[in-house]
Structures are given as C-alpha cells and as structure tokens.
PDB file of C-alpha atoms in Angstrom:
ATOM      1  CA  UNK A 194      51.814 126.337  20.198  1.00 46.00           C
ATOM      2  CA  UNK A 195      54.989 126.198  22.218  1.00 41.00           C
ATOM      3  CA  UNK A 196      55.429 124.199  25.415  1.00 43.00           C
ATOM      4  CA  UNK A 197      58.831 124.301  27.108  1.00 39.00           C
ATOM      5  CA  UNK A 198      60.231 121.799  29.666  1.00 38.00           C
ATOM      6  CA  UNK A 199      63.002 123.362  29.719  1.00 35.00           C
ATOM      7  CA  UNK A 200      89.713 127.018  16.401  1.00 32.00           C
ATOM      8  CA  UNK A 201      89.278 129.335  14.394  1.00 31.00           C
ATOM      9  CA  UNK A 202      87.373 129.068  11.141  1.00 31.00           C
ATOM     10  CA  UNK A 203      88.943 129.217   7.739  1.00 33.00           C
ATOM     11  CA  UNK A 204      88.114 132.428   5.857  1.00 33.00           C
ATOM     12  CA  UNK A 205      84.784 132.079   4.107  1.00 32.00           C
ATOM     13  CA  UNK A 206      84.668 132.081   0.343  1.00 32.00           C
ATOM     14  CA  UNK A 207      81.727 133.422  -1.591  1.00 32.00           C
ATOM     15  CA  UNK A 208      79.002 130.763  -1.689  1.00 31.00           C
ATOM     16  CA  UNK A 209      77.315 130.096  -5.013  1.00 32.00           C
ATOM     17  CA  UNK A 210      73.739 131.331  -4.946  1.00 30.00           C
ATOM     18  CA  UNK A 211      70.902 128.903  -5.463  1.00 31.00           C
ATOM     19  CA  UNK A 212      67.488 129.826  -6.851  1.00 29.00           C
ATOM     20  CA  UNK A 213      64.704 130.269  -4.325  1.00 32.00           C
ATOM     21  CA  UNK A 214      62.141 128.739  -6.668  1.00 30.00           C
ATOM     22  CA  UNK A 215      62.008 125.976  -9.237  1.00 31.00           C
ATOM     23  CA  UNK A 216      62.498 122.235  -9.103  1.00 35.00           C
ATOM     24  CA  UNK A 217      64.138 120.963  -5.967  1.00 48.00           C
ATOM     25  CA  UNK A 218      65.747 117.611  -5.379  1.00 77.00           C
ATOM     26  CA  UNK A 219      65.686 115.979  -1.992  1.00 90.00           C
ATOM     27  CA  UNK A 220      69.379 115.036  -2.057  1.00 95.00           C
ATOM     28  CA  UNK A 221      72.335 116.974  -3.501  1.00 96.00           C
ATOM     29  CA  UNK A 222      74.453 115.540  -6.281  1.00 96.00           C
ATOM     30  CA  UNK A 223      77.547 113.659  -5.129  1.00 96.00           C
ATOM     31  CA  UNK A 224      79.704 116.510  -6.412  1.00 97.00           C
ATOM     32  CA  UNK A 225      77.388 119.330  -5.327  1.00 98.00           C
ATOM     33  CA  UNK A 226      79.204 122.621  -6.079  1.00 97.00           C
ATOM     34  CA  UNK A 227      77.040 125.043  -4.072  1.00 98.00           C
ATOM     35  CA  UNK A 228      79.373 125.761  -1.138  1.00 98.00           C
ATOM     36  CA  UNK A 229      83.027 126.229  -2.172  1.00 98.00           C
ATOM     37  CA  UNK A 230      84.414 125.891   1.352  1.00 99.00           C
ATOM     38  CA  UNK A 231      82.646 122.560   1.824  1.00 99.00           C
ATOM     39  CA  UNK A 232      83.692 121.419  -1.651  1.00 98.00           C
ATOM     40  CA  UNK A 233      87.336 122.146  -0.830  1.00 98.00           C
ATOM     41  CA  UNK A 234      87.060 120.305   2.476  1.00 98.00           C
ATOM     42  CA  UNK A 235      85.344 117.355   0.823  1.00 98.00           C
ATOM     43  CA  UNK A 236      88.046 117.148  -1.847  1.00 98.00           C
ATOM     44  CA  UNK A 237      90.814 117.241   0.736  1.00 98.00           C
ATOM     45  CA  UNK A 238      89.259 114.332   2.624  1.00 98.00           C
ATOM     46  CA  UNK A 239      88.730 112.345  -0.591  1.00 98.00           C
ATOM     47  CA  UNK A 240      92.441 112.669  -1.303  1.00 98.00           C
ATOM     48  CA  UNK A 241      93.341 111.532   2.196  1.00 98.00           C
ATOM     49  CA  UNK A 242      90.661 108.853   2.673  1.00 98.00           C
ATOM     50  CA  UNK A 243      89.610 107.601  -0.779  1.00 98.00           C
ATOM     51  CA  UNK A 244      87.643 104.669   0.651  1.00 98.00           C
ATOM     52  CA  UNK A 245      85.295 106.867   2.685  1.00 98.00           C
ATOM     53  CA  UNK A 246      81.899 108.011   1.390  1.00 98.00           C
ATOM     54  CA  UNK A 247      83.051 111.678   1.203  1.00 98.00           C
ATOM     55  CA  UNK A 248      79.940 113.193  -0.406  1.00 98.00           C
ATOM     56  CA  UNK A 249      76.672 114.870   0.583  1.00 98.00           C
ATOM     57  CA  UNK A 250      74.942 112.323   2.803  1.00 98.00           C
ATOM     58  CA  UNK A 251      71.426 111.407   1.619  1.00 98.00           C
ATOM     59  CA  UNK A 252      68.466 111.019   3.937  1.00 98.00           C
ATOM     60  CA  UNK A 253      67.892 107.593   5.456  1.00 98.00           C
ATOM     61  CA  UNK A 254      64.420 106.071   5.613  1.00 98.00           C
ATOM     62  CA  UNK A 255      61.146 106.015   3.715  1.00 95.00           C
ATOM     63  CA  UNK A 256      59.604 109.271   2.500  1.00 96.00           C
ATOM     64  CA  UNK A 257      56.239 107.859   3.596  1.00 98.00           C
ATOM     65  CA  UNK A 258      57.306 108.166   7.244  1.00 99.00           C
ATOM     66  CA  UNK A 259      55.398 110.196   9.825  1.00 99.00           C
ATOM     67  CA  UNK A 260      58.569 111.200  11.718  1.00 99.00           C
ATOM     68  CA  UNK A 261      61.597 113.100  10.434  1.00 99.00           C
ATOM     69  CA  UNK A 262      64.713 113.525  12.572  1.00 99.00           C
ATOM     70  CA  UNK A 263      66.894 116.479  11.514  1.00 99.00           C
ATOM     71  CA  UNK A 264      70.508 116.706  12.644  1.00 99.00           C
ATOM     72  CA  UNK A 265      73.200 119.327  12.105  1.00 98.00           C
ATOM     73  CA  UNK A 266      75.584 117.856   9.519  1.00 98.00           C
ATOM     74  CA  UNK A 267      77.522 114.640   8.843  1.00 98.00           C
ATOM     75  CA  UNK A 268      80.328 113.903  11.267  1.00 97.00           C
ATOM     76  CA  UNK A 269      83.799 113.628   9.746  1.00 98.00           C
ATOM     77  CA  UNK A 270      84.352 110.024  10.831  1.00 96.00           C
ATOM     78  CA  UNK A 271      80.656 109.233  11.142  1.00 98.00           C
ATOM     79  CA  UNK A 272      78.227 109.764   8.271  1.00 98.00           C
ATOM     80  CA  UNK A 273      80.876 111.335   6.033  1.00 98.00           C
ATOM     81  CA  UNK A 274      82.806 108.083   6.319  1.00 98.00           C
ATOM     82  CA  UNK A 275      79.886 105.637   6.167  1.00 98.00           C
ATOM     83  CA  UNK A 276      77.350 107.449   3.973  1.00 98.00           C
ATOM     84  CA  UNK A 277      74.410 106.976   6.356  1.00 99.00           C
ATOM     85  CA  UNK A 278      73.200 109.693   8.753  1.00 99.00           C
ATOM     86  CA  UNK A 279      74.421 109.307  12.332  1.00 98.00           C
ATOM     87  CA  UNK A 280      76.279 106.097  11.539  1.00 98.00           C
ATOM     88  CA  UNK A 281      79.768 105.520  12.892  1.00 97.00           C
ATOM     89  CA  UNK A 282      80.022 108.019  15.744  1.00 94.00           C
ATOM     90  CA  UNK A 283      78.739 108.419  19.296  1.00 95.00           C
ATOM     91  CA  UNK A 284      75.713 110.518  18.335  1.00 97.00           C
ATOM     92  CA  UNK A 285      74.440 107.597  16.294  1.00 98.00           C
ATOM     93  CA  UNK A 286      74.921 105.194  19.194  1.00 98.00           C
ATOM     94  CA  UNK A 287      72.460 107.195  21.295  1.00 98.00           C
ATOM     95  CA  UNK A 288      70.069 108.103  18.478  1.00 99.00           C
ATOM     96  CA  UNK A 289      69.625 104.622  17.048  1.00 99.00           C
ATOM     97  CA  UNK A 290      69.355 103.008  20.494  1.00 98.00           C
ATOM     98  CA  UNK A 291      66.560 105.463  21.278  1.00 99.00           C
ATOM     99  CA  UNK A 292      64.784 104.864  17.971  1.00 99.00           C
ATOM    100  CA  UNK A 293      64.955 101.123  18.614  1.00 99.00           C
ATOM    101  CA  UNK A 294      63.574 101.578  22.137  1.00 98.00           C
ATOM    102  CA  UNK A 295      60.537 103.502  20.888  1.00 99.00           C
ATOM    103  CA  UNK A 296      59.739 101.347  17.883  1.00 98.00           C
ATOM    104  CA  UNK A 297      61.041 103.709  15.206  1.00 99.00           C
ATOM    105  CA  UNK A 298      63.689 101.210  14.075  1.00 99.00           C
ATOM    106  CA  UNK A 299      64.144  97.457  13.790  1.00 98.00           C
ATOM    107  CA  UNK A 300      67.249  95.277  13.780  1.00 98.00           C
ATOM    108  CA  UNK A 301      70.681  95.812  15.286  1.00 97.00           C
ATOM    109  CA  UNK A 302      72.677  99.014  15.024  1.00 98.00           C
ATOM    110  CA  UNK A 303      76.305  98.082  14.362  1.00 98.00           C
ATOM    111  CA  UNK A 304      77.607 101.498  13.246  1.00 97.00           C
ATOM    112  CA  UNK A 305      77.891 100.587   9.588  1.00 97.00           C
ATOM    113  CA  UNK A 306      75.499 101.142   6.668  1.00 97.00           C
ATOM    114  CA  UNK A 307      75.162  97.424   5.870  1.00 97.00           C
ATOM    115  CA  UNK A 308      74.153  96.377   9.393  1.00 98.00           C
ATOM    116  CA  UNK A 309      70.592  95.643   8.264  1.00 97.00           C
ATOM    117  CA  UNK A 310      69.000  98.257  10.530  1.00 98.00           C
ATOM    118  CA  UNK A 311      65.717  99.566   9.124  1.00 98.00           C
ATOM    119  CA  UNK A 312      63.683 102.564  10.190  1.00 99.00           C
ATOM    120  CA  UNK A 313      59.978 102.220  10.938  1.00 99.00           C
ATOM    121  CA  UNK A 314      57.783 105.212  10.054  1.00 99.00           C
ATOM    122  CA  UNK A 315      60.896 107.366  10.502  1.00 99.00           C
ATOM    123  CA  UNK A 316      63.369 109.209   8.289  1.00 99.00           C
ATOM    124  CA  UNK A 317      66.664 110.883   9.214  1.00 99.00           C
ATOM    125  CA  UNK A 318      68.301 113.837   7.484  1.00 99.00           C
ATOM    126  CA  UNK A 319      70.570 116.805   8.210  1.00 99.00           C
ATOM    127  CA  UNK A 320      70.290 120.573   7.940  1.00 99.00           C
ATOM    128  CA  UNK A 321      73.615 120.545   6.061  1.00 99.00           C
ATOM    129  CA  UNK A 322      74.414 117.498   3.930  1.00 99.00           C
ATOM    130  CA  UNK A 323      78.208 117.862   3.630  1.00 99.00           C
ATOM    131  CA  UNK A 324      80.694 117.554   6.464  1.00 98.00           C
ATOM    132  CA  UNK A 325      81.887 121.049   7.508  1.00 99.00           C
ATOM    133  CA  UNK A 326      85.321 121.881   8.937  1.00 98.00           C
ATOM    134  CA  UNK A 327      85.283 121.610  12.745  1.00 95.00           C
ATOM    135  CA  UNK A 328      81.625 120.578  12.460  1.00 94.00           C
ATOM    136  CA  UNK A 329      80.660 124.254  12.046  1.00 97.00           C
ATOM    137  CA  UNK A 330      78.741 125.149   8.870  1.00 98.00           C
ATOM    138  CA  UNK A 331      78.560 128.814   7.951  1.00 99.00           C
ATOM    139  CA  UNK A 332      75.201 130.628   7.819  1.00 98.00           C
ATOM    140  CA  UNK A 333      75.366 130.871   4.020  1.00 99.00           C
ATOM    141  CA  UNK A 334      75.977 127.121   3.772  1.00 99.00           C
ATOM    142  CA  UNK A 335      73.031 126.370   6.040  1.00 99.00           C
ATOM    143  CA  UNK A 336      70.879 128.665   3.908  1.00 98.00           C
ATOM    144  CA  UNK A 337      71.884 127.052   0.634  1.00 98.00           C
ATOM    145  CA  UNK A 338      71.380 123.514   1.897  1.00 98.00           C
ATOM    146  CA  UNK A 339      67.911 124.374   3.193  1.00 98.00           C
ATOM    147  CA  UNK A 340      66.497 123.817  -0.285  1.00 98.00           C
ATOM    148  CA  UNK A 341      67.132 120.095   0.201  1.00 98.00           C
ATOM    149  CA  UNK A 342      65.461 120.114   3.608  1.00 98.00           C
ATOM    150  CA  UNK A 343      62.436 121.873   2.110  1.00 98.00           C
ATOM    151  CA  UNK A 344      62.315 119.309  -0.686  1.00 97.00           C
ATOM    152  CA  UNK A 345      62.523 116.515   1.868  1.00 98.00           C
ATOM    153  CA  UNK A 346      59.586 117.951   3.807  1.00 98.00           C
ATOM    154  CA  UNK A 347      57.463 118.386   0.701  1.00 96.00           C
ATOM    155  CA  UNK A 348      58.000 114.792  -0.409  1.00 97.00           C
ATOM    156  CA  UNK A 349      56.780 113.327   2.893  1.00 98.00           C
ATOM    157  CA  UNK A 350      52.975 113.245   2.559  1.00 98.00           C
ATOM    158  CA  UNK A 351      52.400 111.584   5.947  1.00 98.00           C
ATOM    159  CA  UNK A 352      54.789 113.804   7.901  1.00 99.00           C
ATOM    160  CA  UNK A 353      53.386 114.668  11.326  1.00 99.00           C
ATOM    161  CA  UNK A 354      56.427 115.067  13.576  1.00 99.00           C
ATOM    162  CA  UNK A 355      59.926 116.499  13.261  1.00 99.00           C
ATOM    163  CA  UNK A 356      62.612 116.158  15.928  1.00 99.00           C
ATOM    164  CA  UNK A 357      65.277 118.846  15.557  1.00 99.00           C
ATOM    165  CA  UNK A 358      68.586 117.912  17.159  1.00 99.00           C
ATOM    166  CA  UNK A 359      70.217 121.146  18.258  1.00 98.00           C
ATOM    167  CA  UNK A 360      69.724 124.818  17.537  1.00 98.00           C
ATOM    168  CA  UNK A 361      71.043 124.830  13.957  1.00 98.00           C
ATOM    169  CA  UNK A 362      68.710 122.009  12.951  1.00 99.00           C
ATOM    170  CA  UNK A 363      65.867 123.744  14.775  1.00 99.00           C
ATOM    171  CA  UNK A 364      66.460 127.134  13.153  1.00 99.00           C
ATOM    172  CA  UNK A 365      66.760 125.692   9.654  1.00 99.00           C
ATOM    173  CA  UNK A 366      63.640 123.568  10.124  1.00 99.00           C
ATOM    174  CA  UNK A 367      61.678 126.546  11.455  1.00 98.00           C
ATOM    175  CA  UNK A 368      62.561 128.482   8.300  1.00 98.00           C
ATOM    176  CA  UNK A 369      61.799 125.499   6.070  1.00 98.00           C
ATOM    177  CA  UNK A 370      58.359 125.237   7.675  1.00 98.00           C
ATOM    178  CA  UNK A 371      57.696 128.950   7.220  1.00 97.00           C
ATOM    179  CA  UNK A 372      57.439 129.671  10.944  1.00 97.00           C
ATOM    180  CA  UNK A 373      58.508 132.946  12.542  1.00 96.00           C
ATOM    181  CA  UNK A 374      61.675 132.441  14.557  1.00 96.00           C
ATOM    182  CA  UNK A 375      60.385 134.593  17.414  1.00 96.00           C
ATOM    183  CA  UNK A 376      57.274 132.436  17.674  1.00 96.00           C
ATOM    184  CA  UNK A 377      59.241 129.182  17.829  1.00 98.00           C
ATOM    185  CA  UNK A 378      62.377 129.618  19.968  1.00 98.00           C
ATOM    186  CA  UNK A 379      64.655 126.662  20.551  1.00 98.00           C
ATOM    187  CA  UNK A 380      64.431 124.970  23.924  1.00 98.00           C
ATOM    188  CA  UNK A 381      65.022 121.350  24.836  1.00 99.00           C
ATOM    189  CA  UNK A 382      61.652 119.671  25.205  1.00 98.00           C
ATOM    190  CA  UNK A 383      59.752 122.458  23.460  1.00 98.00           C
ATOM    191  CA  UNK A 384      57.019 121.653  20.949  1.00 98.00           C
ATOM    192  CA  UNK A 385      55.991 123.991  18.138  1.00 98.00           C
ATOM    193  CA  UNK A 386      53.017 123.631  15.827  1.00 98.00           C
ATOM    194  CA  UNK A 387      53.231 124.212  12.059  1.00 97.00           C
ATOM    195  CA  UNK A 388      49.886 123.309  10.548  1.00 96.00           C
ATOM    196  CA  UNK A 389      49.444 119.582  11.106  1.00 97.00           C
ATOM    197  CA  UNK A 390      53.161 119.079  11.838  1.00 98.00           C
ATOM    198  CA  UNK A 391      54.697 119.278  15.296  1.00 99.00           C
ATOM    199  CA  UNK A 392      58.325 120.278  15.749  1.00 99.00           C
ATOM    200  CA  UNK A 393      60.006 118.789  18.825  1.00 99.00           C
ATOM    201  CA  UNK A 394      63.260 120.286  20.096  1.00 99.00           C
ATOM    202  CA  UNK A 395      66.144 118.352  21.620  1.00 99.00           C
ATOM    203  CA  UNK A 396      69.721 119.149  22.427  1.00 99.00           C
ATOM    204  CA  UNK A 397      71.984 117.388  19.956  1.00 98.00           C
ATOM    205  CA  UNK A 398      72.996 113.872  21.005  1.00 98.00           C
ATOM    206  CA  UNK A 399      76.708 114.599  20.611  1.00 97.00           C
ATOM    207  CA  UNK A 400      79.378 113.111  22.833  1.00 95.00           C
ATOM    208  CA  UNK A 401      80.202 116.609  24.113  1.00 97.00           C
ATOM    209  CA  UNK A 402      76.618 117.275  25.204  1.00 98.00           C
ATOM    210  CA  UNK A 403      76.301 113.920  26.934  1.00 97.00           C
ATOM    211  CA  UNK A 404      79.747 114.073  28.564  1.00 97.00           C
ATOM    212  CA  UNK A 405      78.941 117.511  30.000  1.00 98.00           C
ATOM    213  CA  UNK A 406      75.448 116.369  31.037  1.00 97.00           C
ATOM    214  CA  UNK A 407      73.817 119.071  28.940  1.00 98.00           C
ATOM    215  CA  UNK A 408      71.875 116.111  27.568  1.00 98.00           C
ATOM    216  CA  UNK A 409      71.300 112.864  29.435  1.00 98.00           C
ATOM    217  CA  UNK A 410      69.911 109.686  27.883  1.00 98.00           C
ATOM    218  CA  UNK A 411      66.767 110.175  29.964  1.00 98.00           C
ATOM    219  CA  UNK A 412      66.300 113.719  28.611  1.00 99.00           C
ATOM    220  CA  UNK A 413      66.738 112.449  25.070  1.00 99.00           C
ATOM    221  CA  UNK A 414      64.371 109.551  25.576  1.00 99.00           C
ATOM    222  CA  UNK A 415      61.706 111.860  26.995  1.00 99.00           C
ATOM    223  CA  UNK A 416      61.523 113.714  23.676  1.00 99.00           C
ATOM    224  CA  UNK A 417      60.942 110.529  21.703  1.00 99.00           C
ATOM    225  CA  UNK A 418      58.525 109.229  24.321  1.00 99.00           C
ATOM    226  CA  UNK A 419      56.382 112.311  23.669  1.00 99.00           C
ATOM    227  CA  UNK A 420      56.651 111.833  19.904  1.00 99.00           C
ATOM    228  CA  UNK A 421      55.631 108.195  20.236  1.00 99.00           C
ATOM    229  CA  UNK A 422      52.680 109.105  22.453  1.00 98.00           C
ATOM    230  CA  UNK A 423      51.514 111.792  20.022  1.00 98.00           C
ATOM    231  CA  UNK A 424      51.864 109.621  16.927  1.00 98.00           C
ATOM    232  CA  UNK A 425      50.349 106.595  18.631  1.00 93.00           C
TER     233      UNK A 425
END
C-alpha cells in the first residue's frame, strides 16, 4: 500500500559488470574494484588524506535489527573520513539526534566512530558504499552496489521497516525489494508495503535540504515517529 503525506560530472568510464546471481557479501572489500570512477576518486583521496578511512563504508548496527535506514552514499568529509555511516557531517547530526529521540540509539553522538554510540534494533547503510565525486553516483554505480544492499536485506531476519533517505536510496531499495517502481513512487512521508516489510520515504537529511526548508526537523521526526509507532 502507499500512503502519501506529502558541476559537471567527469566522463563516465565503463563499469565492471557484477554477476546477478551467486554468493553475495553484505559489505564490499576495502579495495572493491567494481566501479572504476569511484576507485579513481577513492585513490586520489587516499593520496591526499592518508589518515582518513577512504574505503567502502560498511553498515553500522546489528543485522538482527527490525529497522534499516538507507542513505545515498558516504559524504566526503563524513563517513568517507570516519568509516561510520552518517558520522562527521551535518546529515549525521540530524539523523542520530532523531534516532536517539525515538529510542533507536543509545549514548552520545559526538561525530566520531569511537564515541560509544550504539544503535538499538536499528541498522544504517547506504545505496552506494563509496564516496562519489560531487556526491553524485552514476546509475551504473548504483546498480552495481545494489548487490550489497540486497545482501544486507537478506541477512536481516527480523527486518520489518526500512527508511529510505532521498530518491536514490528509495529507488535502489524498491528494486532490491522487488517492487515495481510505478507502484511505489517516492514521496516524503509515503509508506510502501513489500511483504512483511514497510518502506518509509523521507527527504534526505542533508544540510542543503534543511537549509532550504525542503526538510524540517519536524518533518524528519514525523517519519521516525510513525516507524516507532508501527514497530511498537
């Protein structure tokens, strides 16, 4: 069911194909070679900032969680620097504060991976695991990285709710769940059913979206309030 509340890119290089079937791992290897453009970008940042994480960012949280939050991709100076999703940039400030407010996290968020923050019945991942130039992954890169999102979903036996942050995360999650795109359009506050899993849509909690009032803290909190009410 669906309920609604309502610079120029570098030339793309051919992306290495990945098999559609076979064993899948939930997190890419540190030196994942699948997307040449992202590999080149990753290598350039490693040379410039050797003390940063600079690798595909693994999911954060227990795979026994009932809630999965799916973002777009690691931020250059956020998760790509720290190695933990949504850690070190503004989007994480809003996300983790909201998770704490609704009982999906415990501790203090201090924008670093060793701050002791723990997730409660919640896991966080991204549609694309490597930082993309200008924060804009290409369609082929999103497609290739979806195998890791699918693997993440299939290794969460208690999964009942997914919050997709933004259209890219929504579209990739819809495909990972096997839903028809036309039957599950993106809209902030919308809820889509996929078997016993509900997909909740939210605008991404980026600084741009909040500065322009596309997304307010109250709008963001309303999505997680509904998730909390549904999960109990």
